[in-house]
mmCIF file of C-alpha atoms in Angstrom:
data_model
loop_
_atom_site.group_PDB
_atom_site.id
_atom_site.type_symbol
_atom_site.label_atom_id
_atom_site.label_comp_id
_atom_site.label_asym_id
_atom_site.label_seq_id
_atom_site.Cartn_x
_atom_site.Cartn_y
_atom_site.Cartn_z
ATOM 1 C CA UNK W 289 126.104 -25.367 -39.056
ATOM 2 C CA UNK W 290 129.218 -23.925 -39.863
ATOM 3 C CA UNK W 291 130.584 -20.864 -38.670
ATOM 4 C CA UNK W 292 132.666 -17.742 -39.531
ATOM 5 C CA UNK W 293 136.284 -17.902 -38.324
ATOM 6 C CA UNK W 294 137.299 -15.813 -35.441
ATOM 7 C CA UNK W 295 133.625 -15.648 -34.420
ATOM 8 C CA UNK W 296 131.878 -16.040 -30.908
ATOM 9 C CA UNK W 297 128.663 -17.588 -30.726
ATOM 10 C CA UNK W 298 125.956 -16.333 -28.508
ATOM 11 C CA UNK W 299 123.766 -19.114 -27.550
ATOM 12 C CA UNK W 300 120.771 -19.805 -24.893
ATOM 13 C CA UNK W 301 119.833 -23.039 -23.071
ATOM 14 C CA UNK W 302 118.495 -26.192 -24.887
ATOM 15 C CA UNK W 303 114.858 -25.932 -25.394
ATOM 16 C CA UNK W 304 114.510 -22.154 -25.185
ATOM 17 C CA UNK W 305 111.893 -20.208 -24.585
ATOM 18 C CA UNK W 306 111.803 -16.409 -25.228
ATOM 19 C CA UNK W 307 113.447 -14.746 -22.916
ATOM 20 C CA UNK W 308 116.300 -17.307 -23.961
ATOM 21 C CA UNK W 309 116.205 -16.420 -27.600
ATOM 22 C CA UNK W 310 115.996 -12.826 -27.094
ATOM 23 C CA UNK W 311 118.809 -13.009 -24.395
ATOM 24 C CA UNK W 312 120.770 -14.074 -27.057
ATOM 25 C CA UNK W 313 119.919 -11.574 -29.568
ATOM 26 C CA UNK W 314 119.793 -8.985 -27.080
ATOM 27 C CA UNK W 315 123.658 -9.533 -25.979
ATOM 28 C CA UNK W 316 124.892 -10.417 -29.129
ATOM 29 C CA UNK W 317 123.750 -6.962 -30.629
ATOM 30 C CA UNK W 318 125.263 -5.087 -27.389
ATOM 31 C CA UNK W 319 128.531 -6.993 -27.550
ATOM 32 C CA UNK W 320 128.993 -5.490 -30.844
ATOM 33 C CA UNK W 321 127.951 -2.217 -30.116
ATOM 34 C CA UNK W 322 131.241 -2.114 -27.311
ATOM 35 C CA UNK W 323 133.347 -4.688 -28.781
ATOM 36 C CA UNK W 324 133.769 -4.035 -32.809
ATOM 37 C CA UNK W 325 136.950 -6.064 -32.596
ATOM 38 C CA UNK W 326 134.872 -9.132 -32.930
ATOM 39 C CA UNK W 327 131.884 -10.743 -33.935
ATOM 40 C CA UNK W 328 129.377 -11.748 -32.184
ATOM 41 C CA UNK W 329 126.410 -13.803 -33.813
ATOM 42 C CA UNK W 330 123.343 -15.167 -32.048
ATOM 43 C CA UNK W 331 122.119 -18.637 -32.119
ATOM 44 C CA UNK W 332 119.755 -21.068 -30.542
ATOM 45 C CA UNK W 333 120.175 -24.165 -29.402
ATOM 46 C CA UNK W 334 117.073 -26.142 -30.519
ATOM 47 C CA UNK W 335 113.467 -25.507 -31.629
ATOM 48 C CA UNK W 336 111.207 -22.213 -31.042
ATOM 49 C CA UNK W 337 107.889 -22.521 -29.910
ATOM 50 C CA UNK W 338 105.115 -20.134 -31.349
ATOM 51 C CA UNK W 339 105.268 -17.778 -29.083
ATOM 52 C CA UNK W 340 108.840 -17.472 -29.479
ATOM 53 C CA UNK W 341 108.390 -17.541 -33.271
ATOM 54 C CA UNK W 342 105.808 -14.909 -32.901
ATOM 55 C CA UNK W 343 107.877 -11.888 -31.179
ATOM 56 C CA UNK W 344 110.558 -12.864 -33.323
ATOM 57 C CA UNK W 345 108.321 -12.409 -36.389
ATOM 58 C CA UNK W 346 106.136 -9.035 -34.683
ATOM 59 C CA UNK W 347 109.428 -7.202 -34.548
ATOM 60 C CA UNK W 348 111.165 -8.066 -37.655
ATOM 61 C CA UNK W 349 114.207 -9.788 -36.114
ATOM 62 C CA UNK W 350 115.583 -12.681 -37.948
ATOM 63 C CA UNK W 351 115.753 -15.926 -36.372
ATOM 64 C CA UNK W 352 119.091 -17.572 -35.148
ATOM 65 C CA UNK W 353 120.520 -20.559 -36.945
ATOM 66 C CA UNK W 354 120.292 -23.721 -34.835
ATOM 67 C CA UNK W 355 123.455 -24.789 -33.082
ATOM 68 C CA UNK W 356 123.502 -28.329 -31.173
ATOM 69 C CA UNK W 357 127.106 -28.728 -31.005
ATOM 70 C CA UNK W 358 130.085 -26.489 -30.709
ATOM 71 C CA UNK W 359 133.099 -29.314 -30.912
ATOM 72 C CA UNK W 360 135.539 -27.839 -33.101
ATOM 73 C CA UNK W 361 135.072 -28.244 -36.604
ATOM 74 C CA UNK W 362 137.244 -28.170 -40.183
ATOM 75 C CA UNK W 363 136.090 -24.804 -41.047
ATOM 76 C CA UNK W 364 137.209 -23.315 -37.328
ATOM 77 C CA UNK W 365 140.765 -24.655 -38.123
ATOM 78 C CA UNK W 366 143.384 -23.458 -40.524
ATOM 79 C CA UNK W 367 143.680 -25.618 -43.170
ATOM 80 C CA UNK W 368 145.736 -25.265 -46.689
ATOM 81 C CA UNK W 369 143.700 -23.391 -49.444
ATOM 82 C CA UNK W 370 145.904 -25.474 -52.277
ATOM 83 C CA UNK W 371 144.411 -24.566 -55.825
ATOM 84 C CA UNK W 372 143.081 -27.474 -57.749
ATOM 85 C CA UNK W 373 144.574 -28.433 -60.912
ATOM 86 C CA UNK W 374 143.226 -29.236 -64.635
ATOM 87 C CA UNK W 375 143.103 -33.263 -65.419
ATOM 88 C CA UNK W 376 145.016 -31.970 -68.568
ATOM 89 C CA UNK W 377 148.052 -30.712 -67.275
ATOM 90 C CA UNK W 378 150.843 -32.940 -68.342
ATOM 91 C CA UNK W 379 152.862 -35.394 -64.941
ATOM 92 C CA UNK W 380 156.056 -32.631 -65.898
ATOM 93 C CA UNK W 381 153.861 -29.699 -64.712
ATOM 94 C CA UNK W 382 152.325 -31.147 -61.471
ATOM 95 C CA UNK W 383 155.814 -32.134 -60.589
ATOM 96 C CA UNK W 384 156.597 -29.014 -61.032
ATOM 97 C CA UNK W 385 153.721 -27.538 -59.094
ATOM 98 C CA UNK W 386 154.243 -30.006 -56.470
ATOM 99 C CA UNK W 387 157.911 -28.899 -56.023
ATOM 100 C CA UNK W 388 156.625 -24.772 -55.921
ATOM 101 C CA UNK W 389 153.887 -25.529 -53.089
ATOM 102 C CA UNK W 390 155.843 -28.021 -51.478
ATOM 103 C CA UNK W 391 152.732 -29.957 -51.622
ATOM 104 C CA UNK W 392 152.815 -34.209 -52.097
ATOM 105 C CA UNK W 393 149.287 -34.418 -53.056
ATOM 106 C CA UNK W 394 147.327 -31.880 -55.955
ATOM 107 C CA UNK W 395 143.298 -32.145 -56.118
ATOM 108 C CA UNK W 396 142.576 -31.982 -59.523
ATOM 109 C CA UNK W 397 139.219 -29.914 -59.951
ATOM 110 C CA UNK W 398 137.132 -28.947 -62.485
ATOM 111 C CA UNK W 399 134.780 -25.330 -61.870
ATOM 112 C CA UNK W 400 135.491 -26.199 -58.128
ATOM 113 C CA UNK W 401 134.079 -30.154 -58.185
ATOM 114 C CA UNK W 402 136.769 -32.876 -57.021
ATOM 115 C CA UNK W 403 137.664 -35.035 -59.722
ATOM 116 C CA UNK W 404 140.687 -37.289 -58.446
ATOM 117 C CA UNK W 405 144.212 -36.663 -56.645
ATOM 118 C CA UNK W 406 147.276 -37.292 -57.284
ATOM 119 C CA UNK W 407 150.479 -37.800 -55.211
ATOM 120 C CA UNK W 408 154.301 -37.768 -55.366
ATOM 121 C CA UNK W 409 154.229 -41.585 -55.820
ATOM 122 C CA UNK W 410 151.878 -42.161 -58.201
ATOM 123 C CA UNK W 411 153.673 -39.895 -60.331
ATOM 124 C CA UNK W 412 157.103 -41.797 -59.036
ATOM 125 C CA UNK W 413 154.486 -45.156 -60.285
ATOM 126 C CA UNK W 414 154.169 -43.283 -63.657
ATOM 127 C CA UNK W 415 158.277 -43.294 -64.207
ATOM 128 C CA UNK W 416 158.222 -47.237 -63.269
ATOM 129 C CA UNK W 417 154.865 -48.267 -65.891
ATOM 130 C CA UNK W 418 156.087 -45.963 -68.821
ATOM 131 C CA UNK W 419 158.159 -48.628 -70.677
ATOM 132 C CA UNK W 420 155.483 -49.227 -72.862
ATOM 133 C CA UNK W 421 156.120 -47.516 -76.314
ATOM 134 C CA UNK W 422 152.091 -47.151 -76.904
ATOM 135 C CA UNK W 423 151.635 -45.454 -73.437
ATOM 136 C CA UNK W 424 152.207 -41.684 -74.648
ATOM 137 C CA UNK W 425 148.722 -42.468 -77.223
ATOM 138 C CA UNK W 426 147.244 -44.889 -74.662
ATOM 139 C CA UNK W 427 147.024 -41.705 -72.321
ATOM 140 C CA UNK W 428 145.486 -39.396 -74.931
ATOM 141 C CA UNK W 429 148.022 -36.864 -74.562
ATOM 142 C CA UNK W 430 147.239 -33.499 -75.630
ATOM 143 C CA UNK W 431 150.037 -32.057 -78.108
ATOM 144 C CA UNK W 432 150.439 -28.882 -75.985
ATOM 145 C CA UNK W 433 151.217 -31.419 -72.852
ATOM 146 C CA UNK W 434 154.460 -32.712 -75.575
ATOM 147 C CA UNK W 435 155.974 -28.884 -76.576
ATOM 148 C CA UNK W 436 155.388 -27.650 -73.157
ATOM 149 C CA UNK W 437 157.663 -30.616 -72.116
ATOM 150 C CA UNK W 438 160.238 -30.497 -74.694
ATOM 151 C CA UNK W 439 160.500 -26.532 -74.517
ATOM 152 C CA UNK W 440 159.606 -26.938 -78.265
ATOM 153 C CA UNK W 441 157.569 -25.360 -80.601
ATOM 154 C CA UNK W 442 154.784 -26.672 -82.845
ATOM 155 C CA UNK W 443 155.679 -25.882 -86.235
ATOM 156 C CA UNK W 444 152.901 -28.196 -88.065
ATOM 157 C CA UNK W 445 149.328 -29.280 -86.439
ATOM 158 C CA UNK W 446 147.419 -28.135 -83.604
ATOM 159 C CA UNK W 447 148.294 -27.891 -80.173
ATOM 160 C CA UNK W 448 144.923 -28.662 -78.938
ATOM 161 C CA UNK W 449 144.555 -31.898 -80.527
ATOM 162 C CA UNK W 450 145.993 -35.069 -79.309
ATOM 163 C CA UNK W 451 147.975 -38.174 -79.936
ATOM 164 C CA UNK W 452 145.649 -41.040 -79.719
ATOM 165 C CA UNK W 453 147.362 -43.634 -81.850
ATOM 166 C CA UNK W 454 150.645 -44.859 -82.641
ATOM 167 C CA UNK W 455 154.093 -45.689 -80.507
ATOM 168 C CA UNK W 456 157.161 -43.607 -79.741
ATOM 169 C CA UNK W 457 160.108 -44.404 -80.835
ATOM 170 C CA UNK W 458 163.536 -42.620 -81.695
ATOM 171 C CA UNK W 459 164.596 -42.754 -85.795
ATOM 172 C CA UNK W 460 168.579 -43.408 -84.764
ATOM 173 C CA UNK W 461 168.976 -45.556 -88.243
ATOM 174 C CA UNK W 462 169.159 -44.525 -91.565
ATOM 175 C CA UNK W 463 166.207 -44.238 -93.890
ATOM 176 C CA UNK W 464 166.288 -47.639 -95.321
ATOM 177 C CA UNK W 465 166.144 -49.211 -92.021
ATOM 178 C CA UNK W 466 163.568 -46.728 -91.049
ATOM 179 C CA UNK W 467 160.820 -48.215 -93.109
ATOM 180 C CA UNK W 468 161.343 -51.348 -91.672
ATOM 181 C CA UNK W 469 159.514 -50.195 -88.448
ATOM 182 C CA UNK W 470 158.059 -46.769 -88.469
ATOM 183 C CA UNK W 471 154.007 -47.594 -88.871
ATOM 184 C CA UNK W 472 150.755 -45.276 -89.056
ATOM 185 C CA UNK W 473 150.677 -43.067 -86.796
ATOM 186 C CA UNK W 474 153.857 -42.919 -85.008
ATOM 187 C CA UNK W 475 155.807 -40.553 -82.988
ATOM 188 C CA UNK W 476 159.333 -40.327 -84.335
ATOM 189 C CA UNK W 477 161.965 -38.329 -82.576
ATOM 190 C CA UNK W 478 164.975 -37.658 -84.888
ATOM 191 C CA UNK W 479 167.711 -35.370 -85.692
ATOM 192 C CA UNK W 480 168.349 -32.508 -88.636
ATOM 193 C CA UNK W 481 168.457 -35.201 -91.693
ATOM 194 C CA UNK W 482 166.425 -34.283 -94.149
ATOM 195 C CA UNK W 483 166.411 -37.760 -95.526
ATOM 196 C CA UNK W 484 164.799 -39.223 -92.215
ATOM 197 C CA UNK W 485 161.850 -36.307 -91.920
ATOM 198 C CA UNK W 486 161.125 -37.122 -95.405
ATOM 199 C CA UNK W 487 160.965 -41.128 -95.267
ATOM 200 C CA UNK W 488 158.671 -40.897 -91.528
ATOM 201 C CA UNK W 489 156.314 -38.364 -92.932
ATOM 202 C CA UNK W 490 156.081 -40.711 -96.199
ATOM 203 C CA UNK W 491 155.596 -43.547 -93.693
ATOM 204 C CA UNK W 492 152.928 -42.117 -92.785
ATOM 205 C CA UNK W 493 154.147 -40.628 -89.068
ATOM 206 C CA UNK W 494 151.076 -39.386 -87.217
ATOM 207 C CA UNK W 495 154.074 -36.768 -84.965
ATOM 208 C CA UNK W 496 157.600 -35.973 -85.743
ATOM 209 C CA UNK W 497 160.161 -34.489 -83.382
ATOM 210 C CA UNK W 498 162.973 -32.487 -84.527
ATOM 211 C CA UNK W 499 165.808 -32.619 -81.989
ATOM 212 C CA UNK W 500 168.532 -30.535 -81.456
ATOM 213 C CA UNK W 501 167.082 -26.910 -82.455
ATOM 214 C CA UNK W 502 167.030 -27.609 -86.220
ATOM 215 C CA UNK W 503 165.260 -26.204 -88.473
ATOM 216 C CA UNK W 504 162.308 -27.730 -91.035
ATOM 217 C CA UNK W 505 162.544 -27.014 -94.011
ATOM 218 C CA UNK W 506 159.627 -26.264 -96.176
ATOM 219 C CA UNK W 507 159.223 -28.473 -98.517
ATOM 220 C CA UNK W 508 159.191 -30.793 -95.470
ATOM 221 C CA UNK W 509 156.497 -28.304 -93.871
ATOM 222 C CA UNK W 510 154.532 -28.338 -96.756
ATOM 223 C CA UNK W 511 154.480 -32.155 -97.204
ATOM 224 C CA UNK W 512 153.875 -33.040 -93.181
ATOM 225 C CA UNK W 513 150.578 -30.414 -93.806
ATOM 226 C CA UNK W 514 149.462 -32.315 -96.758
ATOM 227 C CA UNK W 515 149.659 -36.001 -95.136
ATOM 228 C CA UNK W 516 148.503 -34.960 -91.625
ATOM 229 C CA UNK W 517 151.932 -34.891 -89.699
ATOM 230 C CA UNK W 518 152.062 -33.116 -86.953
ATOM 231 C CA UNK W 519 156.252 -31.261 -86.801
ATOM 232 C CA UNK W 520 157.345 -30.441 -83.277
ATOM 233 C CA UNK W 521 160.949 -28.776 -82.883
ATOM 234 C CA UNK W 522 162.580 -29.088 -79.319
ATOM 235 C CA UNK W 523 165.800 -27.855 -78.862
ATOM 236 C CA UNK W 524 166.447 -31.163 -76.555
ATOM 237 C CA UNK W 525 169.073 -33.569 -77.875
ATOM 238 C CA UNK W 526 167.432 -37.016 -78.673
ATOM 239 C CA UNK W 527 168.160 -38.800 -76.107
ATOM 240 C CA UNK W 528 166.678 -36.373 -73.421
ATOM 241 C CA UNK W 529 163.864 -35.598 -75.805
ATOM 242 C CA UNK W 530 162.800 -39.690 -75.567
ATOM 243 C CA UNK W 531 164.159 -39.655 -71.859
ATOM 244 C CA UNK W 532 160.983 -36.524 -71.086
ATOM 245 C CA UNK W 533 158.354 -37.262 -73.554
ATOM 246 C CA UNK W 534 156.546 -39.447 -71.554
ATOM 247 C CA UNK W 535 155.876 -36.788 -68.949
ATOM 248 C CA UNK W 536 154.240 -34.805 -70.965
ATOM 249 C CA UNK W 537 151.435 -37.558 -69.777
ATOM 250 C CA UNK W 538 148.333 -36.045 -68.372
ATOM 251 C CA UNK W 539 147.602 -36.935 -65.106
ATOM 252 C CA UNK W 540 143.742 -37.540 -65.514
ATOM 253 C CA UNK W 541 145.562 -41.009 -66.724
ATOM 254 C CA UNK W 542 147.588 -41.782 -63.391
ATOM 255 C CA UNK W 543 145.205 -40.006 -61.170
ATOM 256 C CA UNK W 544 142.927 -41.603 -58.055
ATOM 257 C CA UNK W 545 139.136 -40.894 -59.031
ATOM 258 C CA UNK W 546 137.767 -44.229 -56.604
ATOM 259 C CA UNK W 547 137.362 -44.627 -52.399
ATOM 260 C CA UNK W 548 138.749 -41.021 -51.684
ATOM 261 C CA UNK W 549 138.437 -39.810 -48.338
ATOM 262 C CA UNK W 550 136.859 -36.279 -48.343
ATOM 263 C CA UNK W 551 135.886 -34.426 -45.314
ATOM 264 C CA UNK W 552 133.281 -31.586 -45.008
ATOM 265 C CA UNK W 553 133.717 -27.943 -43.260
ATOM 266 C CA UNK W 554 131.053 -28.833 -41.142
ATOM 267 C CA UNK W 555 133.048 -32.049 -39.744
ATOM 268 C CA UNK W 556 133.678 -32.548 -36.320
ATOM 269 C CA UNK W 557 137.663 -32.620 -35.544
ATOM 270 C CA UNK W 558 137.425 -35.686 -32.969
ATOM 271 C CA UNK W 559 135.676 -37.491 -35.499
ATOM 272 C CA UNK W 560 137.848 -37.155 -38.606
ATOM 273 C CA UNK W 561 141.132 -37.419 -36.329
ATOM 274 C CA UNK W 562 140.341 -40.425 -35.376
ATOM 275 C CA UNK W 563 139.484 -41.616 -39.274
ATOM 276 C CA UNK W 564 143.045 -40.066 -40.174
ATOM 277 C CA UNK W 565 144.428 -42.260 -37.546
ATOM 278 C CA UNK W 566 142.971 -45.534 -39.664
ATOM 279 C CA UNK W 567 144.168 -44.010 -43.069
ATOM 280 C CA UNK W 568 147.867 -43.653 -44.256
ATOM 281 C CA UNK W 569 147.409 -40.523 -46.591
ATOM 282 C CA UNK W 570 149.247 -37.300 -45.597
ATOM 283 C CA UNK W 571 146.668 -34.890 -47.169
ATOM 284 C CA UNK W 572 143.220 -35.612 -47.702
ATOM 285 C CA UNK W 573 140.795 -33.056 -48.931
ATOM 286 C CA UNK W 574 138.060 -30.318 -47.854
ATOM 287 C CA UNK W 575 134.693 -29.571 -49.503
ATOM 288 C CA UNK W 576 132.193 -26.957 -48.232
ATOM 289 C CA UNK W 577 128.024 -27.483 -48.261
ATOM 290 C CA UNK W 578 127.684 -26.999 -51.287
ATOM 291 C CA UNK W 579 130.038 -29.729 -52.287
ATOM 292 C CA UNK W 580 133.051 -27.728 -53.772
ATOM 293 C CA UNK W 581 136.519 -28.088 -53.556
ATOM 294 C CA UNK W 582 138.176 -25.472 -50.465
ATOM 295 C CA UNK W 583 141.430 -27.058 -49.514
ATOM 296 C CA UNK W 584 143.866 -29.763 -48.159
ATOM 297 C CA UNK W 585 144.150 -30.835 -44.589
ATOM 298 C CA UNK W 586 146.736 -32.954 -42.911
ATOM 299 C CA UNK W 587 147.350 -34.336 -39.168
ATOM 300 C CA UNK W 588 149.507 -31.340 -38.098
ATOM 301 C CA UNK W 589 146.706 -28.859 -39.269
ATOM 302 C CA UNK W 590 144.670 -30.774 -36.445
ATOM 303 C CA UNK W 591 147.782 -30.084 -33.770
ATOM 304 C CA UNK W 592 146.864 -25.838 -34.116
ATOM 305 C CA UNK W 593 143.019 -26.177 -33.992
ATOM 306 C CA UNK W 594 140.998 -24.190 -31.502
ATOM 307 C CA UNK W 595 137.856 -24.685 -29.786
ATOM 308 C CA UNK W 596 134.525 -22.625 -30.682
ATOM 309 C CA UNK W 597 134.075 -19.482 -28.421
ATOM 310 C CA UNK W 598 130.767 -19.285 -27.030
ATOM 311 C CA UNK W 599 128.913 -16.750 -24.357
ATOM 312 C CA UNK W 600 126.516 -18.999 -22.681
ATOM 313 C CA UNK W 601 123.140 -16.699 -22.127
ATOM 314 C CA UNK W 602 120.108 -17.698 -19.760
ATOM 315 C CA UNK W 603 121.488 -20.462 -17.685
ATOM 316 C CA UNK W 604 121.298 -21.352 -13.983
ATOM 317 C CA UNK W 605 122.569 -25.311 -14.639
ATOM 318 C CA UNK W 606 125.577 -26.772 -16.760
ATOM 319 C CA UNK W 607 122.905 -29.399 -18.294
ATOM 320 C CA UNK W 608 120.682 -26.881 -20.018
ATOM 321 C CA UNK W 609 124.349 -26.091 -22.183
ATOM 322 C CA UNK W 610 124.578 -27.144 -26.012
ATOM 323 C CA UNK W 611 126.410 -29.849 -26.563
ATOM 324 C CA UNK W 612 130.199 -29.893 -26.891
ATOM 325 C CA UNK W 613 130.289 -26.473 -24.569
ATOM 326 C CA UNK W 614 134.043 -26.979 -23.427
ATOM 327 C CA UNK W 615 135.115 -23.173 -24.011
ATOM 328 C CA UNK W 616 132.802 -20.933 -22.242
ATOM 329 C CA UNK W 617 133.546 -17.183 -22.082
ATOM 330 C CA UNK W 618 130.831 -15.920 -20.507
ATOM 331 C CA UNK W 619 127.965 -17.281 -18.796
ATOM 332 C CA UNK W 620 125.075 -14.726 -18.185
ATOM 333 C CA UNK W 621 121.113 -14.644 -17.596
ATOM 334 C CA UNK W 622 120.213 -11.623 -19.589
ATOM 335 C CA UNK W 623 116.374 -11.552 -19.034
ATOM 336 C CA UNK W 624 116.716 -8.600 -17.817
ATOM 337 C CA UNK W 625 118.255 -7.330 -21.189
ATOM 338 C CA UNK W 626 114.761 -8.255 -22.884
ATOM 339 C CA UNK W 627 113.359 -4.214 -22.702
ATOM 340 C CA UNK W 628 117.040 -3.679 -24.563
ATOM 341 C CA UNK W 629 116.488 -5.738 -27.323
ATOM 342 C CA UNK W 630 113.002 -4.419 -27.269
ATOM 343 C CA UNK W 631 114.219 -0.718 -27.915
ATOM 344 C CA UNK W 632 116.964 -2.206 -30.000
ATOM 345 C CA UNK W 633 114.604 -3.505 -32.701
ATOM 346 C CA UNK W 634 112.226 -0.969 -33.073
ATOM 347 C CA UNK W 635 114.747 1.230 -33.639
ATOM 348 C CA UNK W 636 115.916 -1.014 -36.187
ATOM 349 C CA UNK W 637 112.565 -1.384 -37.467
ATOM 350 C CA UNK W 638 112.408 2.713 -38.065
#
């Protein structure tokens, strides 16, 4: 079971009886009666019997969680609490993101479930597979993804929609050449000339992009709206406009969804060092019990991690210690304490 950070555990011996289980109550409730500067929470370290279960249940008390190890574990380690990220931002955006948070891996998450990651080089992977013209469609990239890229602004269509069919390429002829190879459904980039809006829109151009800050006119607003064209206006030159579009990407498309390796809070350190050791990813990432998202972790997060502190209660031998027991503040037979914690609860119970 996982505990609270900066917490010390109060535990008895394996196999307790009573006196063990109330020991641990019993000092737990006085140690934070004279010590508020921590917190002290009682637990057990295996099965009560009935007579155990009955006190516990005659006076109201709640019963301690179980506890049969104390190694180290994720959650009593600092690890980073990176925010996930939509499978819809475009590759431009995680870069950036990646840069901000000087991060080289992003979860992307969706209402705090995993979906995939994505690193520095697959994105570097994206730059080297983009020389397809089709790709920007092929990826089902939202139109939002494209203006947020180009610094544009959508002056025809819908930003949430996206391009699904068609190729990119840049209209750098004039119009007679044009309508040798525009098809249905293209993305053109182009300059101000009216004459080359006007013959890819009649081309039937699912996108066009006009470069350089110029402005559409309205008779070609007007026509793009009845034909279905979608007008985009980035104040990019053409050349850097075809150079970027393809980042406007989303990353659900370049993203690793298959043989992740995820670790729990409730993992054991020595165990998941040594499965680091095997692996050659630099971040790898956290969910809780419940099986959402939390954070990254990394080797160095493993250098800084502490071990559990525990007060040992009701022992005479180091074999009747829970397992994993390497950081002992305290070791104390509180028996003695049981009218205490007798007093204590009543008074509780009032």
């Amino acid at each position: 079971m996982a505990e609270k950070k900066n917490s010390v555990l109060v535990i008895g011996h394996r196999n307790p009886d009573t006196d063990s289980i109330c020991s641990a109550i019993a000092y737990a409730r006085l140690k934070n009666l004279v010590d508020p500067d921590n917190t002290y929470e009682p637990r057990r370290a295996g099965n009560l019997n009935e007579e155990t279960q009955y006190v516990l249940q005659y006076f109201g008390v709640e019963t301690p969680k179980l506890v049969e190890d104390v190694r180290t574990q994720v959650c009593d380690i600092e690890f980073r609490e990176l925010k996930g990220v939509s499978r819809e931002i475009s590759l431009k955006k995680a870069w950036r993101i990646m840069n901000e948070t000087n991060a080289v891996t992003l979860p992307i998450t969706k209402k705090n479930r995993l979906e995939g990651l994505i690193t520095v080089t697959d994105i570097a992977s994206s730059f080297m597979e983009a020389s397809e013209s089709s790709i920007l469609s092929t990826a089902h990239t939202q139109y939002r993804n494209i203006v947020e890229t180009l610094e544009g602004e959508m002056i025809v269509g819908d930003e949430k929609a996206y391009y699904t069919s068609g190729k990119v390429l840049v209209a750098a002829a004039n119009p007679d050449l044009m309508e040798n190879y525009i098809e249905k459904n293209d993305l053109v980039i182009l300059g101000n000339r009216y004459e080359s809006q006007l013959c890819a829109i009649e081309m039937e151009a699912g996108c066009i992009v006009v470069c350089d800050g110029a402005s559409v006119s309205l008779t070609i607003r007007k026509l793009a709206e009845q034909r279905g064209c979608v007008v985009i206006c980035t104040p990019f030159d053409t050349f850097t406009a075809a150079r970027q579009i393809n980042q406007s990407m989303p990353i659900s498309y370049f993203m690793r969804t298959e043989r992740l390796q995820l670790f729990d809070t409730e993992d054991f350190v020595d165990d998941i060092r040594e499965v680091m050791a095997k692996v050659r990813h630099r971040d790898f990432p956290i969910l809780d019990t419940n099986g959402h998202y939390v954070g990254m972790i990394s080797r160095r997060n493993l250098l800084g991690g502490t071990n559990k502190r525990i007060i040992l209660v009701d022992h005479n031998e180091r074999t009747q210690a829970v397992k994993g027991d390497r950081c002992i503040l305290e070791i104390n037979h509180l028996a003695a304490l049981l009218p205490l914690f007798i007093r204590c609860t009543r008074k509780m119970a009032e």
